[in-house]
Short mmCIF file of C-alpha atoms in Angstrom, two decimals:
data_model
loop_
_atom_site.label_atom_id
_atom_site.label_comp_id
_atom_site.label_asym_id
_atom_site.label_seq_id
_atom_site.Cartn_x
_atom_site.Cartn_y
_atom_site.Cartn_z
CA MET A 248 -13.97 1.10 28.49
CA THR A 249 -17.96 1.07 28.18
CA GLY A 250 -18.78 -0.35 24.60
CA ALA A 251 -21.67 1.26 22.73
CA SER A 252 -24.44 0.08 21.11
CA SER A 253 -24.59 -0.77 17.90
CA GLY A 254 -27.46 1.52 17.27
CA ALA A 255 -26.10 3.82 18.89
CA ALA A 256 -22.96 3.95 16.79
CA MET A 257 -24.87 3.74 13.65
CA GLN A 258 -26.91 7.68 15.01
CA GLN A 259 -23.04 8.49 15.83
CA LYS A 260 -23.04 12.70 15.66
CA GLY A 261 -20.31 15.08 14.85
CA PHE A 262 -17.41 14.58 12.56
CA LEU A 263 -17.15 11.14 12.55
CA GLY A 264 -20.64 10.71 12.07
CA TRP A 265 -20.79 12.74 9.26
CA VAL A 266 -17.72 10.91 7.83
CA GLU A 267 -19.52 7.60 8.30
CA ARG A 268 -22.84 8.50 6.40
CA THR A 269 -20.78 10.45 3.85
CA GLY A 270 -19.09 7.12 2.63
CA ASN A 271 -22.03 5.26 3.24
CA ARG A 272 -23.76 7.40 0.26
CA LEU A 273 -20.44 7.08 -1.74
CA PRO A 274 -20.81 4.54 -4.83
CA ASP A 275 -18.34 1.28 -5.42
CA PRO A 276 -14.51 2.98 -6.26
CA VAL A 277 -15.14 1.52 -9.64
CA PHE A 278 -18.12 3.14 -10.23
CA ILE A 279 -16.05 6.38 -8.60
CA PHE A 280 -13.91 5.90 -11.65
CA PHE A 281 -16.42 5.95 -14.41
CA TYR A 282 -18.19 8.69 -13.08
CA LEU A 283 -15.05 10.25 -13.15
CA ILE A 284 -14.39 9.56 -17.08
CA ILE A 285 -17.36 11.46 -17.35
CA VAL A 286 -16.25 14.60 -15.69
CA LEU A 287 -13.22 14.36 -17.27
CA VAL A 288 -14.80 14.16 -20.68
CA ALA A 289 -16.56 17.35 -19.96
CA ILE A 290 -13.95 18.83 -18.66
CA SER A 291 -11.30 18.36 -21.57
CA ILE A 292 -14.03 19.92 -23.81
CA VAL A 293 -13.88 22.96 -22.21
CA ALA A 294 -10.14 22.67 -22.05
CA ALA A 295 -9.89 22.22 -25.38
CA LEU A 296 -12.33 25.27 -26.31
CA ALA A 297 -10.88 27.50 -24.00
CA GLY A 298 -7.13 26.67 -25.55
CA LEU A 299 -5.66 26.14 -21.96
CA SER A 300 -2.18 25.07 -22.43
CA ALA A 301 1.34 24.72 -20.72
CA PRO A 302 4.89 24.88 -21.66
CA HIS A 303 6.36 21.71 -22.09
CA PRO A 304 9.01 21.32 -19.30
CA THR A 305 12.12 19.30 -20.99
CA GLN A 306 10.84 19.38 -25.23
CA THR A 307 11.53 21.66 -27.71
CA VAL A 308 10.29 22.49 -30.87
CA ALA A 309 12.39 20.63 -33.82
CA GLY A 310 15.12 22.77 -34.83
CA THR A 311 14.30 25.54 -32.15
CA ASP A 312 15.23 26.58 -28.70
CA ASP A 313 11.30 26.88 -28.05
CA PRO A 314 9.86 24.86 -25.71
CA TYR A 315 7.01 22.50 -27.47
CA ILE A 316 3.28 24.27 -25.97
CA ILE A 317 0.98 21.32 -24.60
CA GLU A 318 -2.04 21.70 -25.30
CA ALA A 319 -5.74 20.17 -23.71
CA VAL A 320 -6.82 17.91 -25.95
CA SER A 321 -10.97 16.75 -26.02
CA LEU A 322 -11.64 13.23 -25.26
CA LEU A 323 -13.91 13.55 -28.12
CA SER A 324 -11.65 14.20 -30.49
CA ALA A 325 -11.63 11.62 -33.77
CA GLU A 326 -7.84 10.63 -32.52
CA ASN A 327 -9.46 10.03 -28.84
CA ILE A 328 -12.72 8.33 -29.66
CA GLN A 329 -10.68 5.61 -31.82
CA ARG A 330 -8.02 5.48 -29.81
CA LEU A 331 -10.63 4.54 -26.58
CA TRP A 332 -12.40 1.78 -28.81
CA VAL A 333 -9.28 0.20 -30.76
CA ASP A 334 -7.06 0.06 -27.96
CA MET A 335 -9.32 -1.04 -24.87
CA PRO A 336 -7.53 -4.18 -24.52
CA LYS A 337 -3.90 -2.61 -24.68
CA THR A 338 -5.05 0.12 -22.14
CA PHE A 339 -6.08 -2.46 -20.07
CA THR A 340 -3.68 -5.37 -19.98
CA HIS A 341 -0.58 -2.25 -20.06
CA PHE A 342 -2.04 -0.75 -16.68
CA HIS A 343 1.56 -1.19 -14.97
CA PRO A 344 0.14 -2.30 -11.66
CA LEU A 345 -1.85 -5.00 -13.17
CA GLY A 346 1.00 -7.02 -13.95
CA TYR A 347 3.03 -6.56 -10.97
CA VAL A 348 0.34 -7.16 -8.76
CA LEU A 349 -0.34 -10.43 -10.54
CA VAL A 350 3.04 -11.84 -10.84
CA VAL A 351 3.76 -11.47 -6.61
CA MET A 352 0.55 -12.61 -6.10
CA LEU A 353 0.73 -15.84 -7.56
CA GLY A 354 3.71 -16.21 -5.15
CA ALA A 355 2.15 -14.83 -2.48
CA GLY A 356 -1.22 -17.12 -2.56
CA VAL A 357 0.60 -20.10 -2.40
CA ALA A 358 2.63 -18.73 0.79
CA GLU A 359 -0.39 -17.76 2.28
CA ARG A 360 -3.03 -21.06 1.69
CA THR A 361 -0.25 -23.30 2.83
CA GLY A 362 -0.26 -22.01 6.44
CA LEU A 363 3.05 -20.57 6.09
CA PHE A 364 2.16 -16.64 7.02
CA GLY A 365 -0.39 -17.44 9.37
CA THR A 366 2.31 -19.93 11.18
CA ALA A 367 5.16 -17.70 10.88
CA MET A 368 2.80 -14.96 12.43
CA ARG A 369 2.35 -17.15 15.03
CA ALA A 370 5.72 -18.50 16.05
CA ALA A 371 6.75 -14.78 16.24
CA VAL A 372 4.49 -13.61 18.59
CA ARG A 373 2.93 -16.52 21.02
CA ASN A 374 6.57 -16.83 23.04
CA ALA A 375 7.16 -12.95 23.57
CA PRO A 376 7.74 -11.50 27.00
CA LYS A 377 4.32 -9.91 28.61
CA PHE A 378 6.53 -6.39 28.62
CA LEU A 379 6.93 -7.13 25.00
CA LEU A 380 4.34 -8.51 24.04
CA THR A 381 3.06 -4.89 22.56
CA PRO A 382 5.89 -4.27 20.79
CA MET A 383 6.04 -7.95 19.00
CA VAL A 384 2.59 -7.52 17.89
CA ALA A 385 3.12 -4.25 16.48
CA LEU A 386 5.98 -5.41 14.76
CA VAL A 387 4.71 -8.44 12.97
CA ALA A 388 1.55 -6.97 11.94
CA MET A 389 3.75 -4.53 9.88
CA VAL A 390 5.63 -7.29 8.49
CA GLY A 391 2.49 -9.09 8.06
CA ASN A 392 1.19 -7.01 5.44
CA LEU A 393 3.77 -9.35 3.17
CA ALA A 394 1.06 -11.54 4.23
CA ALA A 395 -1.51 -9.19 2.63
CA ASP A 396 -5.08 -10.74 3.99
CA ALA A 397 -3.71 -13.06 5.88
CA ALA A 398 -2.54 -10.63 8.67
CA TYR A 399 -6.06 -9.55 9.19
CA VAL A 400 -7.76 -12.48 9.37
CA VAL A 401 -5.02 -14.40 11.32
CA LEU A 402 -2.84 -12.21 13.60
CA ILE A 403 -5.57 -9.92 14.85
CA PRO A 404 -7.89 -12.13 16.33
CA LEU A 405 -4.71 -14.08 17.58
CA ALA A 406 -3.42 -11.07 19.29
CA GLY A 407 -6.32 -10.73 21.15
CA VAL A 408 -5.83 -14.33 22.60
CA LEU A 409 -2.22 -13.71 23.24
CA PHE A 410 -3.15 -10.72 25.29
CA ALA A 411 -5.88 -12.31 27.02
CA ALA A 412 -3.88 -15.13 28.07
CA ALA A 413 -1.08 -12.85 29.34
CA GLY A 414 -3.97 -11.38 31.67
CA ARG A 415 -4.16 -8.36 29.51
CA HIS A 416 -7.12 -6.99 28.36
CA PRO A 417 -7.73 -8.67 24.51
CA ILE A 418 -9.43 -5.92 22.78
CA ALA A 419 -5.84 -4.10 23.42
CA GLY A 420 -4.38 -6.78 21.75
CA ILE A 421 -6.75 -6.49 18.78
CA ALA A 422 -6.05 -2.67 18.62
CA ALA A 423 -2.49 -3.02 18.71
CA ALA A 424 -2.43 -5.68 15.79
CA PHE A 425 -5.18 -3.46 14.05
CA ALA A 426 -2.49 -0.64 13.91
CA GLY A 427 0.05 -2.37 12.56
CA VAL A 428 -1.54 -3.85 10.43
CA SER A 429 -3.91 -1.31 8.79
CA GLY A 430 -1.63 1.96 10.51
CA GLY A 431 1.37 0.72 9.66
CA PHE A 432 0.01 -0.63 6.35
CA SER A 433 3.20 0.82 4.34
CA ALA A 434 5.96 0.27 7.18
CA ASN A 435 8.11 -2.77 6.12
CA LEU A 436 11.13 -4.39 6.39
CA LEU A 437 11.06 -5.82 2.59
CA PRO A 438 9.29 -4.50 -0.42
CA GLY A 439 6.80 -6.62 -1.13
CA GLN A 440 3.00 -6.24 -3.07
CA LEU A 441 1.95 -3.25 -1.77
CA ASP A 442 5.55 -1.55 -3.66
CA ALA A 443 4.59 -3.35 -6.61
CA LEU A 444 0.96 -2.30 -6.64
CA LEU A 445 1.93 1.42 -5.52
CA PHE A 446 5.08 1.56 -8.59
CA GLY A 447 3.03 0.68 -11.12
CA ILE A 448 0.92 3.77 -10.89
CA THR A 449 3.79 5.50 -9.88
CA GLU A 450 5.39 4.71 -13.53
CA SER A 451 2.52 5.51 -15.34
CA ALA A 452 2.33 9.23 -14.02
CA ALA A 453 5.96 9.57 -14.47
CA GLU A 454 6.17 8.56 -17.89
CA SER A 455 3.40 11.35 -19.04
CA ILE A 456 6.62 13.85 -18.20
CA VAL A 457 9.87 11.28 -18.63
CA PRO A 458 9.27 8.22 -21.03
CA ALA A 459 12.19 6.30 -20.20
CA TRP A 460 11.55 6.84 -16.29
CA ASP A 461 11.31 3.09 -15.18
CA ALA A 462 9.54 2.05 -11.46
CA ASN A 463 11.94 0.17 -8.67
CA ILE A 464 10.24 -1.88 -6.50
CA ALA A 465 12.66 -1.07 -3.91
CA GLY A 466 12.15 2.72 -4.64
CA ASN A 467 11.25 3.06 -0.71
CA TRP A 468 12.93 0.62 0.84
CA TYR A 469 15.14 2.64 3.39
CA PHE A 470 11.59 4.86 4.13
CA ILE A 471 9.54 2.03 4.95
CA PHE A 472 12.34 0.24 6.79
CA VAL A 473 12.57 3.27 8.97
CA MET A 474 9.09 4.22 9.19
CA THR A 475 8.60 0.58 10.67
CA PHE A 476 10.64 1.52 13.93
CA ILE A 477 9.07 5.28 14.19
CA PHE A 478 5.50 3.54 13.82
CA LEU A 479 6.47 0.56 16.57
CA PRO A 480 7.32 2.69 19.45
CA ILE A 481 4.16 4.71 18.78
CA ILE A 482 1.62 1.96 18.66
CA TRP A 483 3.96 0.81 22.06
CA PHE A 484 3.10 3.66 23.72
CA VAL A 485 -0.59 4.13 22.43
CA THR A 486 -1.68 0.64 23.36
CA ASP A 487 -0.09 0.53 26.90
CA LYS A 488 -0.19 4.03 28.27
CA ILE A 489 -3.53 5.31 26.47
CA ILE A 490 -5.74 2.41 25.44
CA GLU A 491 -5.33 -0.05 27.87
CA PRO A 492 -5.34 1.87 31.15
CA ARG A 493 -8.81 2.90 30.11
CA MET A 494 -10.07 -0.58 30.17
CA GLY A 495 -9.26 -2.02 32.90
CA GLY A 496 -8.69 -5.48 33.64
CA TYR A 497 -9.92 -8.39 31.81
CA GLU A 498 -10.90 -11.87 32.74
CA PRO A 499 -11.43 -14.38 30.00
CA GLN A 500 -14.59 -16.58 31.36
CA GLY A 501 -17.09 -19.23 28.64
CA PRO A 502 -16.63 -18.94 25.62
CA ALA A 503 -13.47 -16.25 25.75
CA GLY A 504 -11.49 -18.58 28.06
CA GLU A 505 -11.69 -21.40 25.79
CA MET A 506 -10.88 -18.91 22.86
CA VAL A 507 -7.66 -18.50 25.18
CA LYS A 508 -6.92 -22.10 25.69
CA ASP A 509 -7.11 -22.91 22.07
CA GLY A 510 -5.17 -19.92 20.42
CA ASP A 511 -2.40 -20.39 23.15
CA LYS A 512 -1.66 -24.02 21.96
CA PRO A 513 1.89 -24.23 20.80
CA LEU A 514 3.13 -25.09 16.87
CA THR A 515 3.08 -28.73 16.18
CA GLN A 516 6.11 -30.23 15.08
CA GLU A 517 4.83 -30.48 11.56
CA GLN A 518 4.66 -26.58 11.69
CA LYS A 519 7.91 -26.15 13.03
CA SER A 520 9.58 -28.38 10.40
CA GLY A 521 7.61 -26.66 7.88
CA LEU A 522 9.09 -23.24 9.45
CA ALA A 523 12.84 -23.94 9.58
CA ARG A 524 12.20 -25.87 5.80
CA ALA A 525 10.93 -22.33 4.71
CA GLY A 526 13.62 -20.52 5.79
CA ILE A 527 16.42 -22.79 4.24
CA ALA A 528 14.11 -22.31 1.45
CA ALA A 529 14.38 -18.06 1.57
CA LEU A 530 18.33 -18.33 2.15
CA LEU A 531 18.50 -20.18 -0.86
CA VAL A 532 16.39 -18.02 -3.10
CA CYS A 533 18.14 -14.85 -1.81
CA ALA A 534 21.73 -16.75 -2.69
CA LEU A 535 20.15 -16.86 -6.01
CA TRP A 536 19.41 -13.40 -6.48
CA LEU A 537 23.11 -12.65 -5.24
CA PHE A 538 24.94 -15.23 -7.92
CA PHE A 539 22.49 -13.79 -10.74
CA THR A 540 23.72 -10.37 -9.44
CA ILE A 541 27.79 -10.49 -8.88
CA GLY A 542 28.13 -14.21 -10.76
CA PRO A 543 29.77 -14.65 -14.02
CA GLY A 544 28.22 -13.22 -16.77
CA THR A 545 25.94 -10.73 -14.33
CA PRO A 546 22.82 -11.37 -15.77
CA LEU A 547 20.80 -8.24 -13.83
CA ILE A 548 23.68 -5.91 -13.78
CA ASP A 549 24.00 -3.67 -16.72
CA GLU A 550 27.48 -3.10 -17.72
CA THR A 551 27.00 -1.22 -20.41
CA ALA A 552 24.88 1.40 -18.84
CA ARG A 553 25.79 5.00 -16.70
CA PRO A 554 27.23 4.07 -13.60
CA GLU A 555 23.77 4.86 -11.65
CA ALA A 556 21.70 3.01 -13.91
CA ARG A 557 23.88 -0.43 -13.80
CA LEU A 558 21.62 -2.18 -11.49
CA SER A 559 18.24 -1.48 -12.79
CA PRO A 560 17.76 -5.05 -14.21
CA PHE A 561 18.55 -5.87 -10.40
CA TYR A 562 15.56 -3.68 -9.16
CA LYS A 563 13.37 -4.40 -12.13
CA SER A 564 13.80 -8.35 -11.22
CA LEU A 565 12.51 -7.73 -7.72
CA VAL A 566 8.73 -8.52 -8.55
CA ALA A 567 9.84 -11.85 -10.16
CA GLY A 568 12.25 -12.25 -6.75
CA PHE A 569 9.51 -12.45 -4.67
CA LEU A 570 7.02 -14.52 -7.07
CA VAL A 571 10.10 -16.88 -6.34
CA LEU A 572 10.92 -16.44 -2.91
CA PHE A 573 6.48 -16.83 -1.85
CA LEU A 574 6.55 -19.89 -4.25
CA VAL A 575 9.54 -21.86 -3.36
CA THR A 576 9.10 -21.31 0.91
CA GLY A 577 5.67 -21.92 0.86
CA TRP A 578 6.27 -25.10 -1.38
CA ALA A 579 8.72 -25.47 1.58
CA TYR A 580 6.68 -25.15 4.23
CA GLY A 581 3.61 -26.73 2.89
CA ALA A 582 5.54 -29.90 2.30
CA ALA A 583 7.22 -30.11 6.10
CA ALA A 584 3.49 -29.23 7.26
CA GLY A 585 1.25 -31.84 5.39
CA THR A 586 -0.66 -28.99 3.41
CA VAL A 587 1.29 -29.44 0.27
CA LYS A 588 0.41 -33.21 -1.07
CA GLY A 589 1.92 -32.39 -4.79
CA HIS A 590 2.47 -29.99 -7.47
CA ARG A 591 -1.36 -29.97 -8.00
CA ASP A 592 -1.97 -28.25 -4.80
CA ILE A 593 0.03 -25.51 -5.75
CA VAL A 594 -1.19 -24.79 -8.82
CA ARG A 595 -4.56 -24.76 -7.17
CA MET A 596 -3.38 -22.44 -5.01
CA MET A 597 -2.03 -20.10 -7.47
CA SER A 598 -5.41 -20.80 -9.35
CA GLU A 599 -7.37 -19.58 -5.89
CA ALA A 600 -5.31 -16.53 -5.79
CA MET A 601 -5.88 -15.34 -9.17
CA ALA A 602 -9.28 -15.95 -7.81
CA ASP A 603 -9.26 -13.40 -4.91
CA LEU A 604 -8.09 -11.08 -7.58
CA ALA A 605 -11.48 -10.94 -9.47
CA TYR A 606 -12.24 -7.46 -7.97
CA TYR A 607 -9.21 -6.15 -8.19
CA LEU A 608 -9.25 -7.00 -11.98
CA VAL A 609 -12.57 -5.07 -12.75
CA LEU A 610 -11.23 -2.27 -10.61
CA ALA A 611 -7.93 -2.24 -12.37
CA PHE A 612 -10.11 -2.33 -15.31
CA ALA A 613 -11.78 1.42 -14.66
CA ALA A 614 -8.81 2.82 -13.20
CA ALA A 615 -6.76 2.24 -16.06
CA HIS A 616 -8.84 3.87 -18.68
CA PHE A 617 -9.13 6.76 -16.14
CA VAL A 618 -5.32 7.05 -16.13
CA ALA A 619 -5.03 7.02 -19.78
CA MET A 620 -7.89 9.35 -20.36
CA PHE A 621 -6.15 11.55 -18.51
CA ALA A 622 -3.23 11.48 -19.99
CA TRP A 623 -4.49 11.91 -23.45
CA SER A 624 -6.25 15.05 -22.75
CA ASN A 625 -3.22 16.51 -21.37
CA LEU A 626 -4.95 17.95 -18.60
CA GLY A 627 -2.60 16.16 -16.02
CA LEU A 628 0.59 17.11 -17.75
CA ILE A 629 -0.82 20.74 -17.63
CA PHE A 630 -2.32 20.59 -14.03
CA ALA A 631 1.20 20.07 -13.02
CA VAL A 632 3.22 22.53 -14.86
CA GLN A 633 1.08 25.12 -13.99
CA GLY A 634 0.65 23.67 -9.68
CA ALA A 635 4.14 23.55 -10.18
CA ASP A 636 4.47 27.45 -11.69
CA VAL A 637 2.46 28.10 -8.35
CA ILE A 638 3.85 26.49 -5.77
CA GLU A 639 7.22 27.69 -6.40
CA SER A 640 6.34 31.17 -7.01
CA SER A 641 4.92 31.09 -3.27
CA GLY A 642 8.03 30.59 -2.07
CA MET A 643 6.61 27.40 0.02
CA PRO A 644 9.21 25.08 1.65
CA MET A 645 9.63 21.76 0.28
CA PRO A 646 9.00 19.76 3.19
CA ILE A 647 5.52 22.13 3.89
CA THR A 648 4.23 20.62 0.41
CA LEU A 649 4.88 17.12 1.01
CA ALA A 650 3.47 17.47 4.40
CA LEU A 651 0.19 18.59 2.24
CA LEU A 652 0.33 15.58 0.29
CA VAL A 653 -0.01 13.42 3.63
CA LEU A 654 -2.97 15.41 4.70
CA LEU A 655 -4.55 15.41 1.73
CA THR A 656 -4.01 11.85 1.25
CA GLY A 657 -5.60 11.24 4.99
CA VAL A 658 -8.39 13.04 4.70
CA VAL A 659 -9.10 11.39 1.08
CA ASN A 660 -8.55 7.78 2.80
CA LEU A 661 -11.41 8.73 4.90
CA PHE A 662 -13.71 8.47 1.78
CA VAL A 663 -11.35 5.82 -0.48
CA GLY A 664 -10.63 2.95 0.95
CA SER A 665 -8.49 1.37 -1.81
CA ALA A 666 -4.77 2.59 -1.55
CA SER A 667 -4.69 1.52 -5.48
CA ALA A 668 -7.56 3.79 -6.44
CA LYS A 669 -6.43 6.68 -4.39
CA TRP A 670 -3.11 6.50 -5.99
CA ALA A 671 -4.67 6.32 -9.24
CA LEU A 672 -6.27 9.44 -8.91
CA LEU A 673 -3.81 11.72 -7.24
CA ALA A 674 -0.19 10.45 -9.18
CA PRO A 675 -1.59 11.98 -12.12
CA VAL A 676 -1.02 14.98 -11.10
CA MET A 677 0.98 15.20 -8.26
CA ILE A 678 4.29 12.89 -9.66
CA PRO A 679 4.72 15.09 -12.66
CA MET A 680 4.01 18.19 -10.74
CA LEU A 681 6.35 17.26 -7.76
CA MET A 682 9.22 15.99 -10.56
CA LEU A 683 9.31 19.88 -11.92
CA LEU A 684 10.18 20.72 -8.72
CA GLY A 685 13.01 18.38 -8.11
CA ILE A 686 11.03 15.70 -6.55
CA SER A 687 11.41 12.35 -7.06
CA PRO A 688 8.67 10.30 -7.74
CA GLU A 689 10.04 7.98 -4.99
CA MET A 690 9.87 10.72 -2.31
CA THR A 691 6.43 11.69 -3.59
CA THR A 692 5.16 7.80 -3.53
CA ALA A 693 6.95 7.62 -0.19
CA THR A 694 4.78 10.74 1.22
CA TYR A 695 1.45 9.27 -0.37
CA ARG A 696 1.92 5.79 1.70
CA VAL A 697 2.13 8.13 4.84
CA GLY A 698 -1.20 9.86 4.48
CA ASP A 699 -2.75 6.28 2.86
CA SER A 700 -2.00 4.31 6.35
CA ALA A 701 -2.65 6.99 9.27
CA THR A 702 -6.01 6.80 8.88
CA ASN A 703 -6.93 3.39 7.32
CA ILE A 704 -7.90 2.54 11.19
CA ILE A 705 -10.19 5.38 11.63
CA THR A 706 -12.91 5.02 8.68
CA PRO A 707 -15.91 2.19 8.51
CA LEU A 708 -15.21 2.31 4.91
CA MET A 709 -12.42 0.28 5.31
CA VAL A 710 -13.03 -3.18 3.94
CA TYR A 711 -11.58 -4.96 7.02
CA PHE A 712 -13.32 -2.52 9.91
CA PRO A 713 -16.48 -4.85 10.19
CA LEU A 714 -14.44 -8.28 10.73
CA ILE A 715 -12.38 -6.15 13.47
CA LEU A 716 -15.46 -5.01 15.03
CA THR A 717 -16.49 -8.79 15.20
CA PHE A 718 -13.43 -9.90 16.56
CA CYS A 719 -13.50 -7.45 19.41
CA GLN A 720 -17.04 -8.32 20.46
CA ARG A 721 -16.30 -12.03 20.51
CA TRP A 722 -14.29 -10.78 23.67
CA GLN A 723 -17.10 -7.50 24.59
CA LYS A 724 -20.96 -8.30 23.45
CA GLY A 725 -21.42 -4.33 23.64
CA PHE A 726 -18.63 -2.77 21.75
CA GLY A 727 -19.82 -0.81 18.86
CA LEU A 728 -19.01 0.69 16.14
CA GLY A 729 -18.38 3.89 17.62
CA SER A 730 -16.36 2.11 20.45
CA LEU A 731 -13.88 0.68 17.76
CA THR A 732 -13.37 4.09 15.95
CA ALA A 733 -12.75 5.95 19.37
CA THR A 734 -10.35 3.31 20.22
CA MET A 735 -8.26 3.73 17.54
CA LEU A 736 -8.14 7.36 17.03
CA PRO A 737 -5.44 8.22 18.98
CA TYR A 738 -2.98 5.63 17.13
CA SER A 739 -4.00 7.50 14.07
CA ALA A 740 -3.48 10.81 15.26
CA PHE A 741 0.07 9.93 16.86
CA LEU A 742 0.45 7.63 13.40
CA MET A 743 -0.19 11.13 11.65
CA VAL A 744 2.21 13.52 13.37
CA GLY A 745 5.21 10.60 13.54
CA GLY A 746 4.57 10.30 9.78
CA LEU A 747 4.58 14.01 9.40
CA ILE A 748 7.45 14.41 11.05
CA LEU A 749 9.12 11.51 9.11
CA VAL A 750 8.98 13.23 5.53
CA MET A 751 10.05 16.50 6.90
CA ALA A 752 12.74 15.22 8.19
CA TRP A 753 13.69 12.81 5.39
CA VAL A 754 13.49 15.64 3.34
CA ALA A 755 15.79 17.59 5.36
CA LEU A 756 18.19 15.49 5.54
CA GLY A 757 18.34 14.42 1.81
CA LEU A 758 18.35 11.04 2.20
CA PRO A 759 17.48 8.39 -0.65
CA LEU A 760 14.13 6.25 -0.77
CA GLY A 761 15.99 2.96 -1.47
CA PRO A 762 18.50 1.57 -3.27
CA GLY A 763 19.01 3.44 -6.75
CA ALA A 764 16.39 6.16 -5.57
CA PRO A 765 17.40 9.22 -4.74
CA LEU A 766 15.20 12.33 -2.95
CA GLU A 767 15.76 14.66 -5.56
CA TYR A 768 15.15 14.34 -9.52
CA THR A 769 16.62 16.70 -12.32
CA LEU A 770 14.41 16.27 -15.72
CA PRO A 771 16.32 15.10 -18.29
CA GLN A 772 17.10 17.72 -21.15
CA GLN A 773 16.01 16.38 -24.81
#
């Protein structure tokens, strides 16, 4: 493959050039939310003056069978102005994803900084047979999303080194890892930080129509598990049959050859010991949670609840469970590997993890107010009711409706890279609308995740895109932005098609999305 120069890439034409130019003109997502709030205020005023309304799907007027009428409310009403300024601290701190993400990251930050995540990924891929190198890299990349940023900065450059050491083209390895980490962003064997973040937003949206609805962080577990093994052969096929053959052979020389020697070094005895201790620690944490669930007193089972709701405490405890899992395994690894000398190191690592979330906190402040004000105006619920009526009257099959949501998300993803920012924009309408049509919030969230993943790898607006380009240029000097985009396009197309088929098949089969997370949803009657 002949790499285009960076200057030429900047002047590319056609659709990709338009996407790049348009996206570069967009403001920061924080200010996008502030601008949207201004637009929302104007729309709420017009809607209130026009008397926009809709019948509530579950509530009735007290003492009658008549449906309660939801009316649009101006955000400049005295009540909403007071609510904005008086409840601002509450609006921010009660933003559902905030607590979930902060809790999980306290543990994940320790596991990342002790070196557990990076070493585990190296151990998983470095000894793979040559013919299994691609699927091993892709699988570890998808599972590596549990490590958040570590998967980008550790595994992707390592994949290039491993491919070169195996006599294969290093950029093919980088592409396979990038496709796994970012294109398979939502695919995984276990729920993790992303589940906590997305389901916090899902809960906020679902509560606009059913206040008692509670998020279950494992609500997409089955779906993302299957998604992993749908995406794995896709990445394997595209890498070995499409991308690498176009690149030809590669013979590392000079600095590139030194990178191969350095990156292919075996794990030290301390690192091996750390992984073994981390594995034992993980088993102990799992055993502890099992004891809490089925042991004396069953603190994580509500014996007084309906049968389908008895495991609700267990599902809610998983956020804390991941905190403990990452914290304990990271500490166990660090103590053996020498990266943790005492408890003060653990506190420092947790503090640094919180510092890394500084930008997210600013974004969450803006998103929290947009979501809250959308709810105050009643516009989200009105649009959801009316949208559900339109879809129902059109007779459009539900798999097609969800497929359109996948495509919509994929297009929006080209311009707004943040998964939480996009979901905060889409969820307040999509979640209630599809709940009215009998589709559970878990299924809608899973559908969103498919569209959010597939186009991550082809937009220069993705925050790690320049970093991946730098990794490629270490091996091939002329490799430009257009070269990287063109390399990742086949992955994006195949992952999108595979994801669409998965969503439609899942709906057709009526499978649950996770433990206690059915595909269909029936609104409770009040």
